Amino acid sequence: MKPSLAKGTRDFTAQEVSRRKYIINILQNNFELFGFQPLETPSFENLSTLTGKYGEEGDRLIFKILSSGEYAAKVNQEDWDNKNHQKLTSQISDKALRYDLTVPFARFVAMNHGKLTFPFKRYQIQPVWRADRPQKGRFREFYQCDADVVGSESLFQEVDLVQLYLKSFSDLKVPVTIHMNNRKILSGLAEYAGITDKLIDFTVALDKLDKIGKEGVVKELLEREISQESIDKLDFLFEQSDDALENLLQLKEKFAGNEIGMKGVEELEFVLTQSLNLGVNSQNLVFNITLARGLDYYTGAIFEVKADEVAMGSIGGGGRYDNLTEVFGVKNIPGIGISFGLDRIYLVMEELNLFPEEASSKIEYLFANFGGEETTEALKLIMQLRAKGISAELYPESAKINKQFTYAEKKGIKNLVFLGEEEIKNGNVTFKNLEAGEQKTVSLEEFLG
């Protein structure tokens, strides 16, 4: 059988793993600088934990795991004959791969809230799985790097997360723009247009604007039974100025007497103003009134990060979710969190050639194998280098030197070391820098530094 990969998954070479670790190390360092502590949760959860948290479309993308044993024997025959997949799913599956890191985190908080000190800040770097259609920058298995704060309603948490985004991407040298909105503004817009009962339909369609354009959004709104009259009232959404505060002022006029809409405007205005007061460049922050992020659990601020110089979807996103733990029976634990899309960040950095030399894992020294006593002495020297934290290896066979050269060049090894009879007798080491093409002989003491 010809081997193949499952769609939406990838193998990672040594260079790719090293570069991914480079990104993760920068993010992890910044998470901890900002006071977040690490957490890990299982790769799969009870299906009931995940379903109903991501909206109708999100639920369809959850990878379900077949129950162990004779699961087919427990299936209702009528549901099987009618091919009722919704009813069948709950009969043959009770677990699923995690769809994101936020819901498992909320489950963790609900189970352990009596032991936690609030506000509780955690970061999590683990893979998630989605049964999505694979395309550039979108995979079925990918890593999320999340930072969340629960137990605080303070809008300064939003301000701090903006700082975390900007510092992290600055350290990665990726130029970005943070798009911001507020779920309460979207609720206010639904109220303004008289479609409060269609809020989810409205936000799901609006969230696709950058993919299907204005005409596509309008078409989908009509298909979701939202009237042309309501759509006309919302037409101003598609013609916003570049001045975030000016757009908020326009909304204040439209939201006169609209309590939830005004609340959203005030919250977003606070975050924007405080960020600008801290020296954030206004060009890095965009009030994107059409940003919806189609996840049902957001209740306040929502963020999306886009790379400035690469045609790529969002490379980060998140928002406030003040009711998420309620579905697990624990009330009054507000939360907010953001995520970094490791895989898309990698693609952006690769396209912009932003990975430094040290982001690639390279072996420092390969010792040529001459056989006999020379091999034993080479191994002793390799042990001393490794004790100093310097990578080194011995070519396994006593082969022709050209073959050993070729091996070193193909693996990108920096130096080929010759420890022959003459070097051992004189207490020297000869090595050739394969990148510069220079060869020199130095004393053993100088070599070991």
Short mmCIF file of C-alpha atoms in Angstrom, two decimals:
data_model
loop_
_atom_site.label_atom_id
_atom_site.label_comp_id
_atom_site.label_asym_id
_atom_site.label_seq_id
_atom_site.Cartn_x
_atom_site.Cartn_y
_atom_site.Cartn_z
CA MET A 1 0.00 0.00 0.00
CA LYS A 2 1.34 3.41 -0.97
CA PRO A 3 1.79 5.55 2.17
CA SER A 4 -0.08 8.85 2.37
CA LEU A 5 -0.97 11.61 4.82
CA ALA A 6 -4.48 12.30 6.03
CA LYS A 7 -5.83 15.48 4.43
CA GLY A 8 -5.06 18.62 6.38
CA THR A 9 -2.10 17.13 8.26
CA ARG A 10 1.65 17.47 7.73
CA ASP A 11 5.02 16.00 8.60
CA PHE A 12 7.62 18.46 9.90
CA THR A 13 11.31 18.28 8.97
CA ALA A 14 14.12 19.12 11.39
CA GLN A 15 14.31 22.68 10.06
CA GLU A 16 10.54 23.16 10.32
CA VAL A 17 10.46 21.81 13.88
CA SER A 18 13.33 24.14 14.86
CA ARG A 19 11.60 27.15 13.34
CA ARG A 20 8.32 26.30 15.02
CA LYS A 21 10.18 26.02 18.34
CA TYR A 22 11.67 29.45 17.67
CA ILE A 23 8.17 30.96 17.39
CA ILE A 24 6.88 29.03 20.40
CA ASN A 25 9.82 30.09 22.57
CA ILE A 26 9.20 33.78 21.82
CA LEU A 27 5.47 33.42 22.54
CA GLN A 28 6.10 31.41 25.72
CA ASN A 29 8.59 33.98 26.96
CA ASN A 30 6.10 36.80 26.41
CA PHE A 31 3.24 34.88 28.01
CA GLU A 32 5.31 34.48 31.15
CA LEU A 33 6.51 38.13 31.04
CA PHE A 34 2.85 39.14 31.14
CA GLY A 35 2.13 36.91 34.15
CA PHE A 36 0.53 33.87 32.48
CA GLN A 37 1.22 30.36 33.76
CA PRO A 38 1.22 27.13 31.69
CA LEU A 39 -1.63 24.63 31.50
CA GLU A 40 -2.21 21.49 29.41
CA THR A 41 -5.51 19.66 28.86
CA PRO A 42 -6.30 16.28 27.20
CA SER A 43 -6.35 16.03 23.41
CA PHE A 44 -9.93 14.75 23.54
CA GLU A 45 -12.91 15.75 25.66
CA ASN A 46 -16.39 14.41 26.28
CA LEU A 47 -18.47 15.28 23.20
CA SER A 48 -21.01 17.03 25.43
CA THR A 49 -18.24 19.35 26.68
CA LEU A 50 -17.57 20.66 23.16
CA THR A 51 -20.92 20.68 21.35
CA GLY A 52 -23.11 23.76 21.53
CA LYS A 53 -20.20 26.12 22.24
CA TYR A 54 -19.09 27.08 18.72
CA GLY A 55 -22.35 27.66 16.88
CA GLU A 56 -23.96 25.44 14.28
CA GLU A 57 -21.08 25.62 11.80
CA GLY A 58 -18.43 25.03 14.47
CA ASP A 59 -20.23 21.96 15.80
CA ARG A 60 -20.14 20.40 12.33
CA LEU A 61 -16.33 20.74 12.26
CA ILE A 62 -15.72 18.82 15.50
CA PHE A 63 -13.89 15.50 14.95
CA LYS A 64 -15.97 12.86 16.75
CA ILE A 65 -14.39 9.68 18.12
CA LEU A 66 -16.26 6.39 17.71
CA SER A 67 -17.18 4.76 21.01
CA SER A 68 -15.23 1.63 21.95
CA GLY A 69 -16.69 -1.83 21.52
CA GLU A 70 -19.83 -2.78 19.62
CA TYR A 71 -21.06 0.77 19.12
CA ALA A 72 -23.26 -0.22 16.13
CA ALA A 73 -25.26 -2.62 18.32
CA LYS A 74 -26.54 0.31 20.39
CA VAL A 75 -27.85 2.28 17.41
CA ASN A 76 -31.58 2.90 17.03
CA GLN A 77 -32.57 1.07 13.85
CA GLU A 78 -35.04 3.75 12.77
CA ASP A 79 -32.37 6.47 13.04
CA TRP A 80 -29.99 4.23 11.08
CA ASP A 81 -32.53 3.58 8.30
CA ASN A 82 -33.38 7.29 8.06
CA LYS A 83 -29.69 8.24 8.07
CA ASN A 84 -30.37 10.76 10.82
CA HIS A 85 -26.74 11.77 11.45
CA GLN A 86 -27.53 14.12 14.34
CA LYS A 87 -29.23 11.41 16.37
CA LEU A 88 -26.75 8.75 15.28
CA THR A 89 -23.74 10.79 16.37
CA SER A 90 -24.74 10.79 20.04
CA GLN A 91 -25.38 7.03 19.87
CA ILE A 92 -22.02 6.01 18.39
CA SER A 93 -19.74 8.68 19.84
CA ASP A 94 -19.34 10.19 23.28
CA LYS A 95 -15.89 11.81 22.87
CA ALA A 96 -14.25 14.20 20.42
CA LEU A 97 -10.89 15.79 19.62
CA ARG A 98 -10.71 19.29 21.05
CA TYR A 99 -11.77 22.02 18.61
CA ASP A 100 -9.99 24.84 20.41
CA LEU A 101 -8.29 25.49 23.76
CA THR A 102 -10.84 27.92 25.20
CA VAL A 103 -13.71 25.52 25.95
CA PRO A 104 -11.41 22.91 27.57
CA PHE A 105 -9.96 25.77 29.63
CA ALA A 106 -13.46 26.83 30.70
CA ARG A 107 -14.17 23.22 31.67
CA PHE A 108 -10.95 23.16 33.71
CA VAL A 109 -11.88 26.40 35.49
CA ALA A 110 -15.38 25.09 36.25
CA MET A 111 -13.94 21.89 37.74
CA ASN A 112 -11.22 23.65 39.78
CA HIS A 113 -12.59 27.13 40.55
CA GLY A 114 -12.48 26.48 44.30
CA LYS A 115 -8.70 25.94 44.14
CA LEU A 116 -7.78 28.82 41.81
CA THR A 117 -6.66 32.34 42.71
CA PHE A 118 -8.57 34.91 40.63
CA PRO A 119 -7.86 36.61 38.32
CA PHE A 120 -6.40 33.36 36.99
CA LYS A 121 -4.06 33.75 34.00
CA ARG A 122 -3.01 30.76 31.96
CA TYR A 123 -1.33 30.08 28.65
CA GLN A 124 -1.62 26.90 26.64
CA ILE A 125 0.30 25.71 23.56
CA GLN A 126 -1.21 22.51 22.16
CA PRO A 127 -2.69 21.07 18.95
CA VAL A 128 -6.39 21.26 18.06
CA TRP A 129 -8.39 19.54 15.32
CA ARG A 130 -11.12 20.76 12.96
CA ALA A 131 -12.82 18.88 10.13
CA ASP A 132 -12.42 21.92 7.88
CA ARG A 133 -11.66 22.02 4.15
CA PRO A 134 -7.86 22.20 3.90
CA GLN A 135 -6.38 25.17 2.02
CA LYS A 136 -3.41 27.53 2.29
CA GLY A 137 -2.94 28.40 5.95
CA ARG A 138 -5.85 26.19 7.04
CA PHE A 139 -5.23 22.68 8.33
CA ARG A 140 -7.22 20.00 10.09
CA GLU A 141 -4.55 19.57 12.74
CA PHE A 142 -2.82 22.71 13.93
CA TYR A 143 -1.40 24.34 17.04
CA GLN A 144 -3.00 27.14 19.02
CA CYS A 145 -1.07 29.28 21.45
CA ASP A 146 -3.57 30.83 23.87
CA ALA A 147 -3.43 33.29 26.73
CA ASP A 148 -6.55 33.76 28.87
CA VAL A 149 -7.56 35.64 32.01
CA VAL A 150 -10.63 34.61 34.01
CA GLY A 151 -12.16 36.21 37.06
CA SER A 152 -11.88 39.86 36.03
CA GLU A 153 -14.29 42.21 34.23
CA SER A 154 -11.69 44.99 34.03
CA LEU A 155 -11.21 46.39 30.54
CA PHE A 156 -7.52 46.80 31.37
CA GLN A 157 -7.28 43.07 30.60
CA GLU A 158 -8.21 43.90 26.99
CA VAL A 159 -5.61 46.68 26.95
CA ASP A 160 -2.95 44.29 28.29
CA LEU A 161 -3.75 41.66 25.67
CA VAL A 162 -3.35 44.27 22.92
CA GLN A 163 0.12 44.94 24.36
CA LEU A 164 0.86 41.20 24.44
CA TYR A 165 -0.07 40.86 20.77
CA LEU A 166 2.01 43.84 19.68
CA LYS A 167 5.11 42.88 21.70
CA SER A 168 5.04 39.27 20.54
CA PHE A 169 4.71 40.13 16.86
CA SER A 170 7.34 42.85 17.24
CA ASP A 171 9.75 40.25 18.67
CA LEU A 172 8.95 37.99 15.72
CA LYS A 173 9.45 41.02 13.41
CA VAL A 174 6.05 40.39 11.79
CA PRO A 175 4.25 43.68 10.95
CA VAL A 176 0.59 43.32 11.96
CA THR A 177 -2.68 45.16 12.35
CA ILE A 178 -5.09 44.31 15.18
CA HIS A 179 -8.74 44.46 14.09
CA MET A 180 -11.13 45.07 16.98
CA ASN A 181 -14.87 45.06 17.56
CA ASN A 182 -17.28 44.35 20.40
CA ARG A 183 -20.02 41.72 20.46
CA LYS A 184 -22.31 44.23 22.19
CA ILE A 185 -21.93 46.52 19.17
CA LEU A 186 -23.08 43.66 16.95
CA SER A 187 -26.04 43.07 19.28
CA GLY A 188 -26.75 46.80 19.10
CA LEU A 189 -26.66 46.69 15.29
CA ALA A 190 -29.13 43.79 15.30
CA GLU A 191 -31.43 45.81 17.56
CA TYR A 192 -30.98 48.91 15.37
CA ALA A 193 -31.96 46.89 12.27
CA GLY A 194 -34.85 45.12 14.03
CA ILE A 195 -33.29 41.64 13.72
CA THR A 196 -32.48 40.83 17.36
CA ASP A 197 -33.97 37.36 16.91
CA LYS A 198 -31.56 36.80 14.01
CA LEU A 199 -28.38 37.88 15.82
CA ILE A 200 -26.51 34.60 15.25
CA ASP A 201 -27.50 34.46 11.57
CA PHE A 202 -26.42 38.10 11.21
CA THR A 203 -22.98 37.63 12.83
CA VAL A 204 -22.23 34.34 11.03
CA ALA A 205 -22.91 35.97 7.64
CA LEU A 206 -21.07 39.20 8.52
CA ASP A 207 -18.00 37.25 9.64
CA LYS A 208 -17.56 36.03 6.05
CA LEU A 209 -17.20 39.53 4.56
CA ASP A 210 -13.47 39.21 3.79
CA LYS A 211 -14.10 35.86 2.06
CA ILE A 212 -17.32 36.48 0.06
CA GLY A 213 -17.54 40.29 -0.11
CA LYS A 214 -20.52 42.58 0.44
CA GLU A 215 -22.69 40.93 -2.24
CA GLY A 216 -22.06 37.50 -0.75
CA VAL A 217 -22.94 38.69 2.76
CA VAL A 218 -26.16 40.38 1.55
CA LYS A 219 -27.12 37.21 -0.35
CA GLU A 220 -26.55 35.07 2.74
CA LEU A 221 -28.51 37.48 4.96
CA LEU A 222 -31.46 37.23 2.57
CA GLU A 223 -31.15 33.43 2.57
CA ARG A 224 -31.28 33.54 6.36
CA GLU A 225 -34.63 35.38 6.09
CA ILE A 226 -33.35 38.83 7.05
CA SER A 227 -35.42 41.46 5.22
CA GLN A 228 -34.07 43.82 2.58
CA GLU A 229 -35.29 46.73 4.73
CA SER A 230 -33.06 45.62 7.63
CA ILE A 231 -30.13 45.05 5.28
CA ASP A 232 -30.54 48.59 3.89
CA LYS A 233 -30.35 50.02 7.42
CA LEU A 234 -27.03 48.22 7.88
CA ASP A 235 -25.56 49.35 4.55
CA PHE A 236 -23.29 51.90 6.32
CA LEU A 237 -21.32 48.97 7.78
CA PHE A 238 -19.61 48.43 4.46
CA GLU A 239 -18.33 52.01 4.14
CA GLN A 240 -16.28 52.81 7.23
CA SER A 241 -13.58 55.50 7.47
CA ASP A 242 -9.99 54.76 8.57
CA ASP A 243 -10.50 56.71 11.81
CA ALA A 244 -11.64 54.27 14.51
CA LEU A 245 -12.81 56.94 16.95
CA GLU A 246 -14.73 58.74 14.17
CA ASN A 247 -16.57 55.51 13.34
CA LEU A 248 -17.45 55.05 17.02
CA LEU A 249 -18.85 58.58 17.09
CA GLN A 250 -21.08 57.72 14.11
CA LEU A 251 -22.32 54.67 15.98
CA LYS A 252 -23.15 56.71 19.07
CA GLU A 253 -25.59 58.73 16.96
CA LYS A 254 -27.26 55.60 15.59
CA PHE A 255 -27.37 53.91 19.00
CA ALA A 256 -29.26 56.69 20.80
CA GLY A 257 -31.52 54.84 23.26
CA ASN A 258 -29.86 51.51 22.34
CA GLU A 259 -28.41 50.43 25.70
CA ILE A 260 -26.42 47.34 24.68
CA GLY A 261 -25.03 49.04 21.57
CA MET A 262 -23.89 52.09 23.56
CA LYS A 263 -22.26 49.83 26.15
CA GLY A 264 -20.24 48.14 23.41
CA VAL A 265 -19.16 51.49 21.94
CA GLU A 266 -18.02 52.74 25.36
CA GLU A 267 -16.03 49.55 26.07
CA LEU A 268 -14.27 49.63 22.71
CA GLU A 269 -13.60 53.36 23.00
CA PHE A 270 -11.92 52.75 26.38
CA VAL A 271 -9.64 50.00 25.01
CA LEU A 272 -8.67 52.03 21.95
CA THR A 273 -8.04 55.24 23.92
CA GLN A 274 -5.98 53.51 26.63
CA SER A 275 -3.91 51.66 24.01
CA LEU A 276 -3.18 54.89 22.15
CA ASN A 277 -2.26 56.58 25.45
CA LEU A 278 0.31 53.82 26.00
CA GLY A 279 2.00 54.72 22.74
CA VAL A 280 0.42 52.19 20.41
CA ASN A 281 0.54 53.41 16.82
CA SER A 282 -2.99 54.13 15.63
CA GLN A 283 -2.07 52.39 12.34
CA ASN A 284 -1.74 49.12 14.26
CA LEU A 285 -5.31 49.25 15.60
CA VAL A 286 -8.42 49.09 13.41
CA PHE A 287 -12.03 49.29 14.53
CA ASN A 288 -13.55 46.74 12.17
CA ILE A 289 -17.30 47.00 12.62
CA THR A 290 -17.91 43.94 10.43
CA LEU A 291 -15.62 41.71 12.53
CA ALA A 292 -17.84 39.08 14.14
CA ARG A 293 -15.71 35.97 14.76
CA GLY A 294 -18.54 33.49 14.46
CA LEU A 295 -18.20 31.83 17.86
CA ASP A 296 -21.29 32.00 20.04
CA TYR A 297 -19.45 32.34 23.34
CA TYR A 298 -18.07 35.89 22.84
CA THR A 299 -19.85 38.59 24.86
CA GLY A 300 -17.63 41.70 24.60
CA ALA A 301 -14.38 42.65 22.89
CA ILE A 302 -13.31 40.60 19.87
CA PHE A 303 -9.87 40.70 18.22
CA GLU A 304 -8.38 39.51 14.97
CA VAL A 305 -4.74 39.96 13.93
CA LYS A 306 -3.67 40.19 10.29
CA ALA A 307 -0.18 40.30 8.79
CA ASP A 308 0.38 43.54 6.87
CA GLU A 309 2.50 42.28 3.99
CA VAL A 310 1.15 38.78 3.24
CA ALA A 311 -2.17 37.63 1.80
CA MET A 312 -3.16 35.34 4.64
CA GLY A 313 -6.19 34.91 6.88
CA SER A 314 -6.02 35.96 10.50
CA ILE A 315 -2.87 34.91 12.39
CA GLY A 316 -4.42 35.56 15.79
CA GLY A 317 -7.78 36.22 17.36
CA GLY A 318 -9.86 36.12 20.50
CA GLY A 319 -12.25 38.02 22.69
CA ARG A 320 -14.23 38.28 25.93
CA TYR A 321 -16.50 35.46 27.05
CA ASP A 322 -18.24 36.31 30.31
CA ASN A 323 -20.66 33.37 30.43
CA LEU A 324 -18.66 30.39 29.21
CA THR A 325 -18.33 28.54 32.53
CA GLU A 326 -22.09 28.86 33.13
CA VAL A 327 -22.73 25.94 30.76
CA PHE A 328 -20.66 23.86 33.20
CA GLY A 329 -22.75 25.02 36.17
CA VAL A 330 -20.39 27.71 37.47
CA LYS A 331 -21.59 31.32 37.23
CA ASN A 332 -19.96 34.73 37.59
CA ILE A 333 -16.51 33.90 36.20
CA PRO A 334 -15.88 36.41 33.40
CA GLY A 335 -13.04 35.70 31.00
CA ILE A 336 -11.09 37.01 28.05
CA GLY A 337 -8.45 35.37 25.90
CA ILE A 338 -6.44 35.59 22.71
CA SER A 339 -4.85 33.01 20.44
CA PHE A 340 -1.79 33.01 18.18
CA GLY A 341 -2.04 30.84 15.06
CA LEU A 342 1.35 29.13 15.04
CA ASP A 343 0.98 27.53 11.61
CA ARG A 344 -0.07 30.71 9.85
CA ILE A 345 2.58 32.76 11.65
CA TYR A 346 5.13 30.23 10.35
CA LEU A 347 3.89 30.66 6.77
CA VAL A 348 4.01 34.46 7.05
CA MET A 349 7.55 34.43 8.46
CA GLU A 350 8.66 31.99 5.78
CA GLU A 351 7.21 34.14 3.00
CA LEU A 352 8.84 37.27 4.42
CA ASN A 353 12.13 35.45 5.09
CA LEU A 354 12.06 36.44 8.77
CA PHE A 355 13.61 33.35 10.35
CA PRO A 356 17.11 34.08 11.70
CA GLU A 357 19.99 31.67 11.16
CA GLU A 358 19.79 30.42 14.75
CA ALA A 359 16.18 29.32 14.19
CA SER A 360 17.47 26.35 12.18
CA SER A 361 18.84 23.39 14.11
CA LYS A 362 22.36 22.55 12.90
CA ILE A 363 24.96 20.11 14.20
CA GLU A 364 28.14 21.97 15.09
CA TYR A 365 30.72 19.20 14.55
CA LEU A 366 30.88 15.92 12.64
CA PHE A 367 33.94 13.82 13.50
CA ALA A 368 35.39 11.88 10.62
CA ASN A 369 35.67 8.17 11.35
CA PHE A 370 39.19 6.78 10.75
CA GLY A 371 38.59 3.55 12.68
CA GLY A 372 40.66 2.00 15.49
CA GLU A 373 42.17 4.15 18.27
CA GLU A 374 41.26 7.38 16.43
CA THR A 375 37.56 6.53 16.74
CA THR A 376 37.84 5.95 20.49
CA GLU A 377 39.63 9.28 20.98
CA ALA A 378 37.05 11.04 18.79
CA LEU A 379 34.24 9.67 20.96
CA LYS A 380 36.00 10.93 24.11
CA LEU A 381 36.23 14.40 22.59
CA ILE A 382 32.59 14.28 21.47
CA MET A 383 31.57 13.53 25.08
CA GLN A 384 33.47 16.62 26.28
CA LEU A 385 31.77 18.82 23.66
CA ARG A 386 28.33 17.52 24.57
CA ALA A 387 29.04 18.16 28.26
CA LYS A 388 29.55 21.81 27.25
CA GLY A 389 26.22 21.84 25.41
CA ILE A 390 27.82 21.72 21.94
CA SER A 391 26.23 19.39 19.38
CA ALA A 392 28.57 16.79 17.88
CA GLU A 393 28.40 13.36 16.33
CA LEU A 394 30.68 10.68 14.88
CA TYR A 395 30.23 9.39 11.36
CA PRO A 396 29.18 5.80 12.11
CA GLU A 397 31.39 3.89 9.65
CA SER A 398 35.04 4.10 8.66
CA ALA A 399 34.18 5.11 5.07
CA LYS A 400 35.95 7.05 2.35
CA ILE A 401 36.44 10.66 3.38
CA ASN A 402 34.49 11.94 0.34
CA LYS A 403 31.43 10.05 1.53
CA GLN A 404 31.77 11.61 4.99
CA PHE A 405 32.14 15.06 3.43
CA THR A 406 28.97 14.54 1.38
CA TYR A 407 27.05 13.44 4.48
CA ALA A 408 28.13 16.55 6.40
CA GLU A 409 27.21 18.91 3.54
CA LYS A 410 23.77 17.34 2.98
CA LYS A 411 22.95 17.61 6.69
CA GLY A 412 24.15 21.20 6.85
CA ILE A 413 26.75 20.38 9.51
CA LYS A 414 29.01 23.38 10.14
CA ASN A 415 32.38 21.70 10.76
CA LEU A 416 34.05 18.43 9.82
CA VAL A 417 36.65 17.37 12.42
CA PHE A 418 39.73 15.25 11.67
CA LEU A 419 41.27 13.54 14.68
CA GLY A 420 43.87 11.28 13.11
CA GLU A 421 47.05 9.65 14.39
CA GLU A 422 49.11 12.85 13.90
CA GLU A 423 46.60 15.05 15.78
CA ILE A 424 46.36 12.62 18.70
CA LYS A 425 50.15 12.43 19.01
CA ASN A 426 50.53 16.24 19.04
CA GLY A 427 47.43 17.02 21.15
CA ASN A 428 45.80 18.90 18.27
CA VAL A 429 42.49 18.96 16.41
CA THR A 430 42.05 19.72 12.70
CA PHE A 431 38.66 20.89 11.49
CA LYS A 432 37.20 22.36 8.32
CA ASN A 433 34.43 24.97 8.35
CA LEU A 434 32.22 23.72 5.53
CA GLU A 435 30.38 27.05 5.14
CA ALA A 436 33.54 29.18 4.78
CA GLY A 437 35.70 26.43 3.26
CA GLU A 438 38.52 27.16 5.74
CA GLN A 439 40.58 24.47 7.46
CA LYS A 440 42.83 24.92 10.48
CA THR A 441 44.63 22.99 13.19
CA VAL A 442 44.42 24.12 16.82
CA SER A 443 45.45 22.72 20.20
CA LEU A 444 42.99 20.51 22.07
CA GLU A 445 42.69 23.15 24.81
CA GLU A 446 41.85 25.90 22.30
CA PHE A 447 39.32 23.66 20.53
CA LEU A 448 37.46 22.93 23.75
CA GLY A 449 37.58 26.63 24.67
#
